[in-house]
Tab-separated table of C-alpha atoms in Angstrom:
chain	number	residue	atom	x	y	z
K	1	UNK	CA	-39.874	37.988	27.845
K	2	UNK	CA	-38.971	39.071	24.312
K	3	UNK	CA	-36.015	40.976	22.923
K	4	UNK	CA	-37.274	44.362	24.222
K	5	UNK	CA	-37.032	43.115	27.820
K	6	UNK	CA	-33.704	41.378	27.279
K	7	UNK	CA	-32.056	44.397	25.675
K	8	UNK	CA	-33.254	46.776	28.413
K	9	UNK	CA	-32.114	44.607	31.262
K	10	UNK	CA	-28.771	43.737	29.615
K	11	UNK	CA	-27.939	47.397	29.333
K	12	UNK	CA	-28.228	47.829	33.079
K	13	UNK	CA	-25.970	44.847	33.702
K	14	UNK	CA	-22.941	46.878	32.631
K	15	UNK	CA	-23.424	49.134	35.626
K	16	UNK	CA	-22.244	46.416	38.037
K	17	UNK	CA	-18.689	47.379	37.035
K	18	UNK	CA	-19.091	50.764	38.702
K	19	UNK	CA	-19.953	49.347	42.170
K	20	UNK	CA	-16.608	50.271	43.751
K	21	UNK	CA	-17.096	53.968	42.942
K	22	UNK	CA	-20.449	54.118	44.721
K	23	UNK	CA	-19.803	52.051	47.818
K	24	UNK	CA	-19.004	55.128	49.989
K	25	UNK	CA	-22.055	57.165	48.869
K	26	UNK	CA	-24.926	57.598	51.298
K	27	UNK	CA	-28.164	57.121	49.336
K	28	UNK	CA	-30.638	56.455	52.102
K	29	UNK	CA	-31.595	58.746	54.932
K	30	UNK	CA	-34.138	56.222	56.276
K	31	UNK	CA	-33.684	52.703	57.552
K	32	UNK	CA	-34.586	50.591	54.544
K	33	UNK	CA	-32.326	48.621	52.183
K	34	UNK	CA	-33.773	50.326	49.057
K	35	UNK	CA	-35.287	53.708	48.143
K	36	UNK	CA	-39.060	53.963	48.474
K	37	UNK	CA	-39.619	57.727	48.174
K	38	UNK	CA	-39.413	58.674	44.492
K	39	UNK	CA	-41.096	60.039	41.393
K	40	UNK	CA	-40.365	57.952	38.309
K	41	UNK	CA	-40.824	58.311	34.583
K	42	UNK	CA	-40.692	55.295	32.204
K	43	UNK	CA	-41.026	54.712	28.526
K	44	UNK	CA	-40.811	51.529	26.536
K	45	UNK	CA	-42.174	49.301	23.792
K	46	UNK	CA	-43.160	45.745	23.178
K	47	UNK	CA	-44.864	43.069	21.167
K	48	UNK	CA	-48.559	42.075	21.494
K	49	UNK	CA	-49.701	38.586	20.605
K	50	UNK	CA	-53.503	38.541	20.554
K	51	UNK	CA	-56.179	36.146	19.352
K	52	UNK	CA	-58.733	39.013	19.171
K	53	UNK	CA	-56.767	42.047	17.872
K	54	UNK	CA	-55.405	40.892	14.523
K	55	UNK	CA	-52.948	43.298	12.878
K	56	UNK	CA	-52.240	45.022	16.197
K	57	UNK	CA	-48.831	43.964	17.432
K	58	UNK	CA	-46.495	46.912	18.138
K	59	UNK	CA	-46.990	48.691	21.457
K	60	UNK	CA	-45.598	51.900	22.999
K	61	UNK	CA	-45.954	52.390	26.766
K	62	UNK	CA	-45.351	55.219	29.243
K	63	UNK	CA	-45.525	55.337	33.021
K	64	UNK	CA	-45.488	58.044	35.764
K	65	UNK	CA	-45.263	56.730	39.315
K	66	UNK	CA	-45.232	58.489	42.695
K	67	UNK	CA	-44.279	56.263	45.633
K	68	UNK	CA	-43.546	57.060	49.237
K	69	UNK	CA	-42.960	55.267	52.510
K	70	UNK	CA	-45.692	56.359	54.932
K	71	UNK	CA	-43.862	54.799	57.872
K	72	UNK	CA	-41.548	51.885	58.524
K	73	UNK	CA	-44.080	49.332	57.360
K	74	UNK	CA	-46.505	50.922	54.902
K	75	UNK	CA	-46.006	52.066	51.292
K	76	UNK	CA	-48.461	54.004	49.115
K	77	UNK	CA	-48.379	54.602	45.403
K	78	UNK	CA	-50.151	56.701	42.724
K	79	UNK	CA	-49.520	55.661	39.129
K	80	UNK	CA	-50.513	56.587	35.580
K	81	UNK	CA	-49.880	54.240	32.646
K	82	UNK	CA	-50.491	54.943	28.963
K	83	UNK	CA	-50.413	52.318	26.219
K	84	UNK	CA	-50.612	52.798	22.464
K	85	UNK	CA	-51.241	49.713	20.330
K	86	UNK	CA	-50.272	50.341	16.728
K	87	UNK	CA	-51.962	49.168	13.546
K	88	UNK	CA	-50.861	50.708	10.270
K	89	UNK	CA	-50.561	54.482	10.691
K	90	UNK	CA	-53.090	54.570	13.572
K	91	UNK	CA	-53.184	53.301	17.168
K	92	UNK	CA	-55.555	52.306	19.938
K	93	UNK	CA	-55.092	54.124	23.241
K	94	UNK	CA	-55.466	52.860	26.833
K	95	UNK	CA	-55.022	55.023	29.963
K	96	UNK	CA	-54.805	53.644	33.525
K	97	UNK	CA	-54.833	55.528	36.846
K	98	UNK	CA	-54.394	53.584	40.068
K	99	UNK	CA	-53.704	54.076	43.785
K	100	UNK	CA	-52.266	51.310	45.908
K	101	UNK	CA	-51.156	50.520	49.405
K	102	UNK	CA	-48.715	47.836	50.477
K	103	UNK	CA	-47.242	46.286	53.625
K	104	UNK	CA	-43.439	46.070	53.758
K	105	UNK	CA	-41.723	43.114	55.375
K	106	UNK	CA	-38.088	43.610	56.382
K	107	UNK	CA	-36.979	39.994	56.066
K	108	UNK	CA	-33.243	40.434	55.400
K	109	UNK	CA	-30.506	43.028	55.714
K	110	UNK	CA	-30.331	43.941	52.045
K	111	UNK	CA	-33.847	43.124	50.911
K	112	UNK	CA	-37.585	43.516	51.576
K	113	UNK	CA	-40.730	41.697	50.640
K	114	UNK	CA	-44.033	43.553	50.106
K	115	UNK	CA	-47.657	42.800	49.290
K	116	UNK	CA	-50.637	45.062	48.691
K	117	UNK	CA	-53.867	45.989	46.925
K	118	UNK	CA	-54.549	48.325	44.007
K	119	UNK	CA	-57.680	50.265	42.948
K	120	UNK	CA	-58.279	52.459	39.947
K	121	UNK	CA	-59.803	52.794	36.506
K	122	UNK	CA	-59.025	52.447	32.848
K	123	UNK	CA	-60.146	54.155	29.627
K	124	UNK	CA	-59.681	52.449	26.250
K	125	UNK	CA	-60.271	53.889	22.794
K	126	UNK	CA	-60.344	51.596	19.768
K	127	UNK	CA	-59.687	53.337	16.424
K	128	UNK	CA	-60.162	52.189	12.863
K	129	UNK	CA	-57.673	52.564	10.005
K	130	UNK	CA	-58.752	56.199	9.359
K	131	UNK	CA	-58.182	57.259	12.972
K	132	UNK	CA	-61.865	57.449	13.961
K	133	UNK	CA	-62.804	56.120	17.377
K	134	UNK	CA	-65.138	53.190	16.907
K	135	UNK	CA	-65.418	51.994	20.494
K	136	UNK	CA	-64.733	53.466	23.950
K	137	UNK	CA	-64.592	51.511	27.200
K	138	UNK	CA	-64.203	52.631	30.797
K	139	UNK	CA	-63.534	50.024	33.454
K	140	UNK	CA	-63.070	49.919	37.204
K	141	UNK	CA	-60.126	47.769	38.245
K	142	UNK	CA	-58.873	46.259	41.423
K	143	UNK	CA	-56.032	43.865	42.100
K	144	UNK	CA	-53.329	42.455	44.342
K	145	UNK	CA	-49.585	42.359	43.998
K	146	UNK	CA	-46.536	40.975	45.751
K	147	UNK	CA	-42.856	41.546	45.176
K	148	UNK	CA	-39.293	41.780	46.435
K	149	UNK	CA	-36.676	44.553	46.514
K	150	UNK	CA	-32.960	43.910	46.884
K	151	UNK	CA	-29.953	46.222	47.299
K	152	UNK	CA	-27.051	44.660	45.392
K	153	UNK	CA	-24.853	47.619	46.383
K	154	UNK	CA	-25.370	51.098	47.855
K	155	UNK	CA	-26.189	52.326	44.346
K	156	UNK	CA	-27.713	49.324	42.495
K	157	UNK	CA	-31.226	48.081	43.335
K	158	UNK	CA	-33.327	45.276	41.882
K	159	UNK	CA	-37.047	44.586	42.020
K	160	UNK	CA	-39.407	41.829	40.962
K	161	UNK	CA	-43.194	41.944	41.263
K	162	UNK	CA	-46.184	39.759	40.346
K	163	UNK	CA	-49.583	41.444	39.876
K	164	UNK	CA	-53.122	40.280	39.239
K	165	UNK	CA	-55.771	42.809	38.079
K	166	UNK	CA	-59.500	42.261	37.759
K	167	UNK	CA	-61.497	44.519	35.427
K	168	UNK	CA	-65.268	44.745	34.855
K	169	UNK	CA	-65.085	42.563	31.741
K	170	UNK	CA	-61.683	40.862	31.887
K	171	UNK	CA	-58.602	40.148	33.963
K	172	UNK	CA	-54.844	40.057	33.559
K	173	UNK	CA	-51.676	38.931	35.284
K	174	UNK	CA	-48.157	40.372	34.968
K	175	UNK	CA	-44.571	39.724	36.064
K	176	UNK	CA	-41.827	42.344	36.030
K	177	UNK	CA	-38.101	42.530	36.678
K	178	UNK	CA	-36.211	45.824	37.019
K	179	UNK	CA	-32.830	47.300	37.920
K	180	UNK	CA	-32.028	50.882	39.019
K	181	UNK	CA	-28.656	52.547	39.392
K	182	UNK	CA	-28.298	55.748	41.439
K	183	UNK	CA	-25.718	58.026	39.820
K	184	UNK	CA	-26.276	60.657	42.540
K	185	UNK	CA	-28.132	60.754	45.838
K	186	UNK	CA	-31.382	61.802	44.124
K	187	UNK	CA	-31.211	60.477	40.560
K	188	UNK	CA	-31.193	57.014	39.033
K	189	UNK	CA	-31.545	55.415	35.618
K	190	UNK	CA	-32.879	51.896	35.182
K	191	UNK	CA	-34.459	49.333	32.924
K	192	UNK	CA	-37.368	46.895	33.220
K	193	UNK	CA	-38.855	43.907	31.479
K	194	UNK	CA	-42.517	42.959	31.920
K	195	UNK	CA	-44.822	40.230	30.577
K	196	UNK	CA	-48.617	40.747	30.763
K	197	UNK	CA	-51.062	37.997	29.916
K	198	UNK	CA	-54.767	37.066	29.995
K	199	UNK	CA	-56.961	34.433	28.308
K	200	UNK	CA	-56.699	36.112	24.898
K	201	UNK	CA	-53.330	37.834	24.609
K	202	UNK	CA	-49.736	38.232	25.816
K	203	UNK	CA	-47.743	41.463	25.828
K	204	UNK	CA	-43.937	41.385	26.241
K	205	UNK	CA	-42.366	44.784	26.853
K	206	UNK	CA	-39.259	46.477	28.072
K	207	UNK	CA	-38.099	50.041	28.664
K	208	UNK	CA	-36.030	52.561	30.588
K	209	UNK	CA	-36.841	54.347	33.834
K	210	UNK	CA	-35.620	57.574	35.432
K	211	UNK	CA	-36.204	58.156	39.163
K	212	UNK	CA	-36.069	61.338	41.253
K	213	UNK	CA	-35.657	60.479	44.921
K	214	UNK	CA	-37.036	62.791	47.614
C-alpha cells in the first residue's frame, strides 16, 4: 500500500494509548466480539497506476455502508461507493451499489471470521479534458469476499478483508486493513488502507471512516 494507506493507519495507532480509559465501557449489547450493526461514512484518496488510462493517477473515493447482524450467524450489507479519477481539471466518475450477505464464524473469544457473496451494479462515465462525457458504461457485478474481525480492546477493533469482483467486461481483486476506535457507545472514528488490482491497473488508497452504531 502507498503513503495514503500508511498515513491513515498510522494515525489510528496512537489510539492504543487510550485503552485503559475505555476498558470499563460497555459497547456491545449483543454477544459478538465486535460491532456489526452500524452506518458508516468514509472518504479517502489514492494513487492509480494504469496501463490503459494514461494521465489519470489521482483518485478521490467515498463510501456509505449500512451493515447489520440478522442473527447470531448471518450478516447483511448495503453499500454505495463513489470514485473520481482526476486528469487535469476534470475527472472520470464511477458509482457502485451492492448488497451482500455473509456467514459469521465465531472462532475465538475476541475475533470472528466471515465469508460471503456480493451482487450489484456499477456506472462509469469517462470524460475528456473539456468535461464532456465521451463514454458511459453500466456493468452488473458479482463477487465473493472473506475476512476477519478482531477486538483488541473494548473500544478498538480491527478488520481485514479480501474481495474478488467479476464485472461484465473485467474483474478485480482487493485487500483492505482497517482500525476503528469507539469514543462513545455509538460513535467511532477509524482509518483504512486498501489495494485494488486487475490485469491492467493497481489502485492504492487510504482514508478515514466514521461509524454510527445502532
